[in-house]
Coordinates of C-alpha atoms and ligand atoms in Angstrom, one line a residue:
X1 CA -10.0 -14.3 -5.9
X2 CA -10.3 -11.3 -8.0
X3 CA -10.7 -8.1 -7.4
X4 CA -7.9 -8.3 -5.1
X5 CA -5.9 -5.9 -3.5
X6 CA -2.3 -7.4 -2.9
X7 CA -0.3 -6.2 -0.2
X8 CA 3.5 -6.4 -0.1
X9 CA 4.7 -7.1 3.6
X10 CA 8.3 -6.7 2.8
X11 CA 7.7 -3.1 1.1
X12 CA 5.4 -2.4 4.1
X13 CA 8.0 -3.3 6.7
X14 CA 10.7 -1.2 4.4
X15 CA 8.6 1.7 4.8
X16 CA 7.9 1.2 8.6
X17 CA 11.9 0.7 9.3
X18 CA 12.8 4.2 7.1
X19 CA 9.9 6.3 8.5
X20 CA 10.8 5.1 12.5
X21 CA 14.5 5.9 11.5
X22 CA 13.7 9.2 10.4
X23 CA 11.5 10.0 13.6
X24 CA 14.0 8.2 16.0
X25 CA 16.8 10.3 14.4
X26 CA 15.2 13.5 15.9
X27 CA 14.2 11.6 19.1
X28 CA 10.5 11.4 18.0
X29 CA 8.0 8.5 18.3
X30 CA 5.5 7.2 15.5
X31 CA 2.2 6.0 16.0
X32 CA 1.2 4.1 13.1
X33 CA -2.1 4.4 11.9
X34 CA -4.3 1.4 10.9
X35 CA -7.3 2.7 9.8
X36 CA -7.0 2.8 6.1
X37 CA -6.5 -0.8 6.0
X38 CA -9.2 -1.7 8.7
X39 CA -6.7 -3.0 10.9
X40 CA -6.1 -6.5 9.4
X41 CA -4.1 -7.9 12.0
X42 CA -1.6 -9.7 9.6
X43 CA -1.0 -6.3 8.4
X44 CA -0.6 -4.9 11.6
X45 CA 1.9 -7.2 12.6
X46 CA 4.0 -6.5 9.8
X47 CA 4.2 -2.6 10.9
X48 CA 5.0 -3.9 14.6
X49 CA 8.1 -6.0 13.4
X50 CA 9.4 -3.1 11.5
X51 CA 9.9 -1.1 15.1
X52 CA 6.9 0.3 15.8
X53 CA 5.3 -0.1 19.5
X54 CA 1.8 2.1 19.2
X55 CA -0.9 1.4 16.8
X56 CA -3.5 4.1 16.1
X57 CA -7.3 3.5 14.7
X58 CA -10.4 5.9 14.4
X59 CA -12.5 2.6 15.4
X60 CA -12.9 0.5 18.6
X61 CA -13.9 -2.3 16.2
X62 CA -10.4 -1.9 14.5
X63 CA -8.5 -1.6 18.0
X64 CA -10.1 -5.1 19.1
X65 CA -9.3 -6.6 16.0
X66 CA -5.7 -5.8 17.2
X67 CA -6.1 -7.6 20.5
X68 CA -3.5 -9.9 20.2
X69 CA -0.7 -7.3 18.6
X70 CA 1.7 -6.5 21.1
X71 CA 1.6 -2.9 20.6
X72 CA -0.4 -0.3 22.7
X73 CA -3.5 1.2 21.2
X74 CA -4.6 4.5 20.4
X75 CA -8.1 5.7 19.7
X76 CA -7.7 8.8 17.3
X77 CA -11.4 9.6 16.7
X78 CA -12.7 11.7 19.5
X79 CA -14.9 8.8 21.4
X80 CA -18.7 8.5 21.2
X81 CA -20.3 8.9 24.8
X82 CA -21.9 5.9 24.3
X83 CA -18.5 3.9 23.9
X84 CA -16.6 5.1 26.8
X85 CA -16.2 1.8 28.5
X86 CA -15.1 0.1 25.6
X87 CA -12.4 2.9 25.0
X88 CA -11.1 2.5 28.7
X89 CA -11.1 -1.5 27.9
X90 CA -9.4 -1.2 24.4
X91 CA -7.7 1.6 23.9
X92 CA -4.2 2.5 26.2
X93 CA -4.8 6.5 24.9
X94 CA -7.7 8.4 23.4
X95 CA -7.4 11.9 21.7
X96 CA -10.2 14.2 23.4
X97 CA -11.8 17.7 22.9
X98 CA -15.0 17.5 25.0
X99 CA -14.9 17.9 29.0
X100 CA -18.3 15.9 29.3
X101 CA -16.7 12.9 27.5
X102 CA -13.7 13.2 29.6
X103 CA -16.0 13.2 33.0
X104 CA -17.7 9.8 31.4
X105 CA -14.1 8.5 30.4
X106 CA -13.1 9.2 34.1
X107 CA -15.9 7.5 35.9
X108 CA -15.7 4.7 33.7
X109 CA -11.8 4.0 34.0
X110 CA -12.6 4.3 37.6
X111 CA -15.0 1.6 37.5
X112 CA -12.4 -0.4 35.7
X113 CA -9.9 -0.3 38.2
X114 CA -7.7 1.9 35.5
X115 CA -6.2 5.8 34.9
X116 CA -6.9 6.2 31.2
X117 CA -4.8 8.3 29.6
X118 CA -5.7 11.3 27.5
X119 CA -4.3 13.5 24.7
X120 CA -5.9 16.8 24.4
X121 CA -6.2 17.9 21.0
X122 CA -5.9 21.6 19.8
X123 CA -7.6 23.2 16.8
X124 CA -5.0 25.6 15.0
X125 CA -7.3 26.3 12.4
X126 CA -8.2 23.2 10.2
X127 CA -11.7 23.1 12.1
X128 CA -11.8 19.4 12.5
X129 CA -11.5 18.1 16.3
X130 CA -9.8 20.2 18.8
X131 CA -10.3 22.7 21.7
X132 CA -10.2 26.4 20.5
X133 CA -6.7 27.5 21.4
X134 CA -8.1 30.6 23.3
X135 CA -10.1 27.7 25.8
X136 CA -7.4 25.7 26.0
X137 CA -6.5 27.1 29.7
X138 CA -10.0 27.1 30.8
X139 CA -10.5 23.4 29.3
X140 CA -7.3 22.5 31.2
X141 CA -8.2 23.8 34.5
X142 CA -11.5 21.8 34.4
X143 CA -9.8 18.4 32.9
X144 CA -7.2 18.0 35.7
X145 CA -10.0 17.9 38.5
X146 CA -11.4 14.6 36.6
X147 CA -10.6 11.5 38.7
X148 CA -9.5 8.5 36.1
X149 CA -7.9 10.3 33.5
X150 CA -4.3 11.3 33.0
X151 CA -3.4 14.1 30.6
X152 CA -0.5 12.8 28.9
X153 CA -0.1 15.7 26.1
X154 CA -1.3 17.9 23.5
X155 CA -2.0 17.4 20.0
X156 CA -3.0 19.0 16.8
X157 CA -4.7 17.5 13.3
X158 CA -3.8 19.6 10.2
X159 CA -4.6 18.9 6.4
X160 CA -7.2 16.2 6.9
X161 CA -10.2 18.3 6.3
X162 CA -9.5 22.2 5.9
X163 CA -6.2 21.6 3.8
X164 CA -4.4 23.5 6.4
X165 CA -0.5 22.9 6.1
X166 CA 1.9 22.5 9.1
X167 CA 4.3 24.9 9.7
X168 CA 6.7 26.7 12.2
X169 CA 3.9 29.0 13.2
X170 CA 1.1 26.6 14.0
X171 CA 3.3 23.8 15.2
X172 CA 5.0 26.2 17.4
X173 CA 2.1 27.4 18.9
X174 CA 1.1 23.5 20.1
X175 CA 4.6 23.3 21.4
X176 CA 4.1 26.4 23.2
X177 CA 0.4 25.7 24.6
X178 CA 1.9 22.3 26.1
X179 CA 4.4 23.5 27.5
X180 CA 2.4 26.9 29.0
X181 CA -0.1 23.9 30.2
X182 CA 2.5 21.9 32.0
X183 CA 3.9 24.5 33.9
X184 CA 0.4 26.6 35.0
X185 CA -1.2 22.9 36.1
X186 CA 1.9 20.6 37.0
X187 CA 1.4 18.4 34.0
X188 CA 3.9 15.7 33.1
X189 CA 3.9 15.9 29.6
X190 CA 4.7 13.2 27.4
X191 CA 3.6 13.8 24.2
X192 CA 3.4 16.6 21.9
X193 CA 1.6 15.1 18.8
X194 CA 2.3 17.4 15.8
X195 CA 0.1 15.9 13.3
X196 CA -0.1 13.2 10.6
X197 CA 1.6 12.6 7.2
X198 CA 1.3 16.1 6.2
X199 CA 3.9 17.2 8.8
X200 CA 6.8 14.9 7.3
X201 CA 8.1 17.5 4.9
X202 CA 8.8 19.9 7.9
X203 CA 10.6 16.9 9.5
X204 CA 12.8 16.4 6.2
X205 CA 13.6 19.8 5.8
X206 CA 14.7 20.6 9.6
X207 CA 12.0 22.8 10.4
X208 CA 9.8 20.7 12.7
X209 CA 9.6 23.1 15.7
X210 CA 11.6 21.6 18.8
X211 CA 9.5 20.0 21.3
X212 CA 7.2 18.2 19.0
X213 CA 8.0 14.5 19.6
X214 CA 5.0 12.5 18.1
X215 CA 3.7 11.8 14.8
X216 CA 0.6 9.8 13.9
X217 CA 1.4 8.3 10.6
X218 CA -0.8 6.5 8.1
X219 CA -0.6 7.4 4.4
X220 CA 3.1 7.7 4.4
X221 CA 3.8 4.2 5.9
X222 CA 1.0 2.5 3.2
X223 CA 1.3 4.7 0.3
X224 CA 4.9 6.4 0.4
X225 CA 4.0 10.1 0.2
X226 CA 3.8 13.2 2.5
X227 CA 0.5 14.7 2.0
X228 CA 1.2 18.4 2.4
X229 CA 1.9 18.7 -1.0
X230 CA 1.2 15.2 -2.1
X231 CA 4.9 14.5 -3.2
X232 CA 6.2 10.8 -2.9
X233 CA 9.1 10.3 -0.3
X234 CA 12.1 9.1 -1.9
X235 CA 13.5 5.7 0.3
X236 CA 9.7 4.9 0.7
X237 CA 8.1 2.5 -1.6
X238 CA 4.7 3.8 -3.2
X239 CA 3.5 0.0 -4.2
X240 CA 3.0 -1.3 -1.0
X241 CA -1.2 -1.9 -2.3
X242 CA -1.9 -3.0 -5.9
X243 CA -5.5 -3.7 -7.1
X244 CA -5.7 -6.2 -9.7
X245 CA -9.0 -7.0 -11.3
X246 CA -10.2 -9.1 -14.0
X247 CA -11.4 -8.3 -17.5
X248 CA -14.8 -9.6 -18.3
X249 CA -15.6 -8.1 -21.6
X250 CA -13.3 -6.6 -24.4
X251 CA -14.9 -4.9 -27.5
X252 CA -14.6 -2.3 -30.1
X253 CA -17.5 0.2 -29.5
X254 CA -17.7 3.7 -30.2
X255 CA -16.7 6.0 -27.5
X256 CA -20.1 8.0 -27.6
X257 CA -23.1 6.2 -26.4
X258 CA -26.3 6.2 -29.1
X259 CA -29.4 7.6 -28.0
X260 CA -30.8 10.5 -25.8
X261 CA -28.8 11.3 -22.8
X262 CA -30.2 11.3 -19.3
X263 CA -28.5 10.7 -15.7
X264 CA -26.0 7.8 -14.9
X265 CA -26.5 5.4 -12.1
X266 CA -25.5 8.0 -9.6
X267 CA -27.4 11.0 -10.7
X268 CA -25.2 13.0 -12.9
X269 CA -25.4 13.4 -16.3
X270 CA -22.3 12.2 -18.0
X271 CA -19.8 13.7 -20.8
X272 CA -18.8 11.5 -23.2
X273 CA -15.7 12.3 -25.2
X274 CA -15.6 11.2 -29.0
X275 CA -12.4 9.2 -29.9
X276 CA -14.2 7.4 -32.4
X277 CA -14.4 3.6 -32.2
X278 CA -12.2 2.4 -29.4
X279 CA -11.4 -1.1 -27.5
X280 CA -13.4 -0.9 -24.7
X281 CA -12.8 -3.5 -22.0
X282 CA -14.8 -4.0 -18.8
X283 CA -13.2 -5.1 -15.4
X284 CA -15.2 -6.7 -12.5
X285 CA -14.8 -3.9 -10.0
X286 CA -17.0 -0.7 -9.4
X287 CA -17.7 2.2 -7.4
X288 CA -18.7 0.0 -4.4
X289 CA -14.9 -1.4 -4.2
X290 CA -13.2 1.6 -5.3
X291 CA -13.3 5.4 -6.4
X292 CA -12.4 5.3 -10.3
X293 CA -10.4 9.0 -9.9
X294 CA -8.1 7.7 -7.6
X295 CA -7.0 4.1 -9.6
X296 CA -3.7 4.7 -11.6
X297 CA -3.2 1.7 -14.2
X298 CA 0.2 0.3 -14.1
X299 CA 0.0 -0.1 -17.9
X300 CA 0.4 3.6 -18.8
X301 CA -1.3 2.9 -22.3
X302 CA -4.4 2.5 -20.5
X303 CA -7.6 5.0 -19.8
X304 CA -10.1 4.6 -17.1
X305 CA -13.1 6.3 -18.7
X306 CA -15.7 5.5 -16.3
X307 CA -17.2 3.2 -13.4
X308 CA -20.5 2.2 -12.3
X309 CA -21.5 0.1 -8.9
X310 CA -20.0 -3.1 -10.3
X311 CA -18.2 -1.9 -13.6
X312 CA -15.2 0.0 -14.3
X313 CA -14.7 0.8 -18.2
X314 CA -11.3 1.1 -19.6
X315 CA -10.3 2.3 -23.1
X316 CA -7.6 -0.4 -24.0
X317 CA -6.4 1.4 -27.4
X318 CA -3.4 2.8 -26.6
X319 CA -1.7 -0.1 -24.9
X320 CA 0.9 -1.8 -27.0
X321 CA -0.2 -5.0 -25.1
X322 CA -2.7 -7.3 -26.6
X323 CA -5.2 -8.0 -23.8
X324 CA -8.0 -10.5 -23.9
X325 CA -10.8 -11.6 -21.6
X326 CA -9.7 -13.2 -18.3
X327 CA -6.5 -11.0 -18.4
X328 CA -5.7 -9.5 -15.0
X329 CA -5.0 -5.4 -14.7
X330 CA -3.1 -3.8 -12.0
X331 CA -3.7 -0.4 -10.7
X332 CA -2.0 1.9 -7.7
X333 CA -4.3 3.7 -5.9
X334 CA -4.9 6.9 -3.9
X335 CA -5.8 7.1 0.1
X336 CA -9.6 7.3 -0.9
X337 CA -9.4 4.6 -3.2
X338 CA -7.5 2.3 -1.0
X339 CA -9.8 3.1 1.9
X340 CA -12.7 2.0 0.0
X341 CA -11.1 -1.0 -1.3
X342 CA -10.0 -2.0 2.0
X343 CA -13.4 -1.4 3.2
X344 CA -15.1 -3.3 0.8
X345 CA -16.3 -7.0 1.7
X346 CA -16.0 -7.9 -2.3
X347 CA -12.5 -7.4 -2.2
X348 CA -9.8 -9.9 -2.0
X349 CA -7.0 -8.7 0.6
X350 CA -3.7 -11.1 0.2
X351 CA -0.8 -10.4 2.1
X352 CA 2.2 -11.8 0.0
X353 CA 6.4 -11.5 0.8
Ligands
PLP401 C1 -6.2 9.2 10.1 C2 -5.3 10.3 11.1 C3 -3.9 10.1 11.2 C4 -3.4 9.8 10.1 O1 -3.2 10.7 8.9 P1 -2.3 10.3 7.9 O2 -2.5 11.6 6.6 O3 -3.0 8.9 7.1 O4 -0.9 10.2 8.2 C5 -3.4 11.1 12.5 N1 -4.4 11.5 13.2 C6 -5.6 11.3 13.3 C7 -6.1 12.1 14.5 C8 -6.0 10.7 12.0 O5 -7.8 10.6 12.3

């Protein structure tokens, strides 16, 4: 079926083994993040076969899909109050930042005869989730009174929203906060989670503060890049996922539309560069399945000139290859494009060797 995302299990497993080895060499644990591929169980299984013991996702529906995979499960997104029973049922750990939600998790866990493990998120400036650092002591003082939960550690998320880069300063503060809370409240701290793929550069340079013992890794595992600066990581494959789409029209046409220009399908007024008459092709994939700005053609001679919901238009003029209608064009994808491709139900997903 086309369009299709082809997923290489051997390259994914190699990435898993390399990253796991890097983290284990510093006595750190890696939680593998499955949300970008919608937690397809067969893909998660490849990651587990590479030595990962904990899978993390932001959505309960995805954790449910992973029910038969032998790994512990983590809910990454701060739980919604309406889903606490499911969190207790499907997640071994959840990340939290709200006392009232922790109380609901506690009573739900009590009802289920369980203790639910939580990691408290600290906001160190990126301004997405987390308890503000100045308020952490009051927060923990209340959280330790809640029956049914066990505080297993502290974590931070950086870069994803505010773009703040992890460094010795902010991650050092996280370690200090975790240790202070441990001493003050007699906590048994198992996890100090220093972020996501954007923290890997510190680890590589030997600058990750002592005490950070966990990272939650998605993009580096799947796309082979760190995300503080967007650099590819050597020893990792950048081509685990390949998008394949079929050419449905290929004709010589002008590069500038003819007529008065109004708004396109998405309400923007398009700009068209005049390249004269070009070899224009349409591939059968569009904004419902991909982000055209995040698509990189494997053939360097191709140029993506635009996309609507179901069509992506490509300038084939500068490719040495003689394409024809029916040919398959291949692309690599950035994180946002991959997320959309994996989420689209119109996209085939094929796990290959
Ligand atoms: C998505 C997510 C991650 C993984 O981030 P990557 O940049 O893909 O490594 C880690 N932690 C949380 C809380 C997340 O939501």
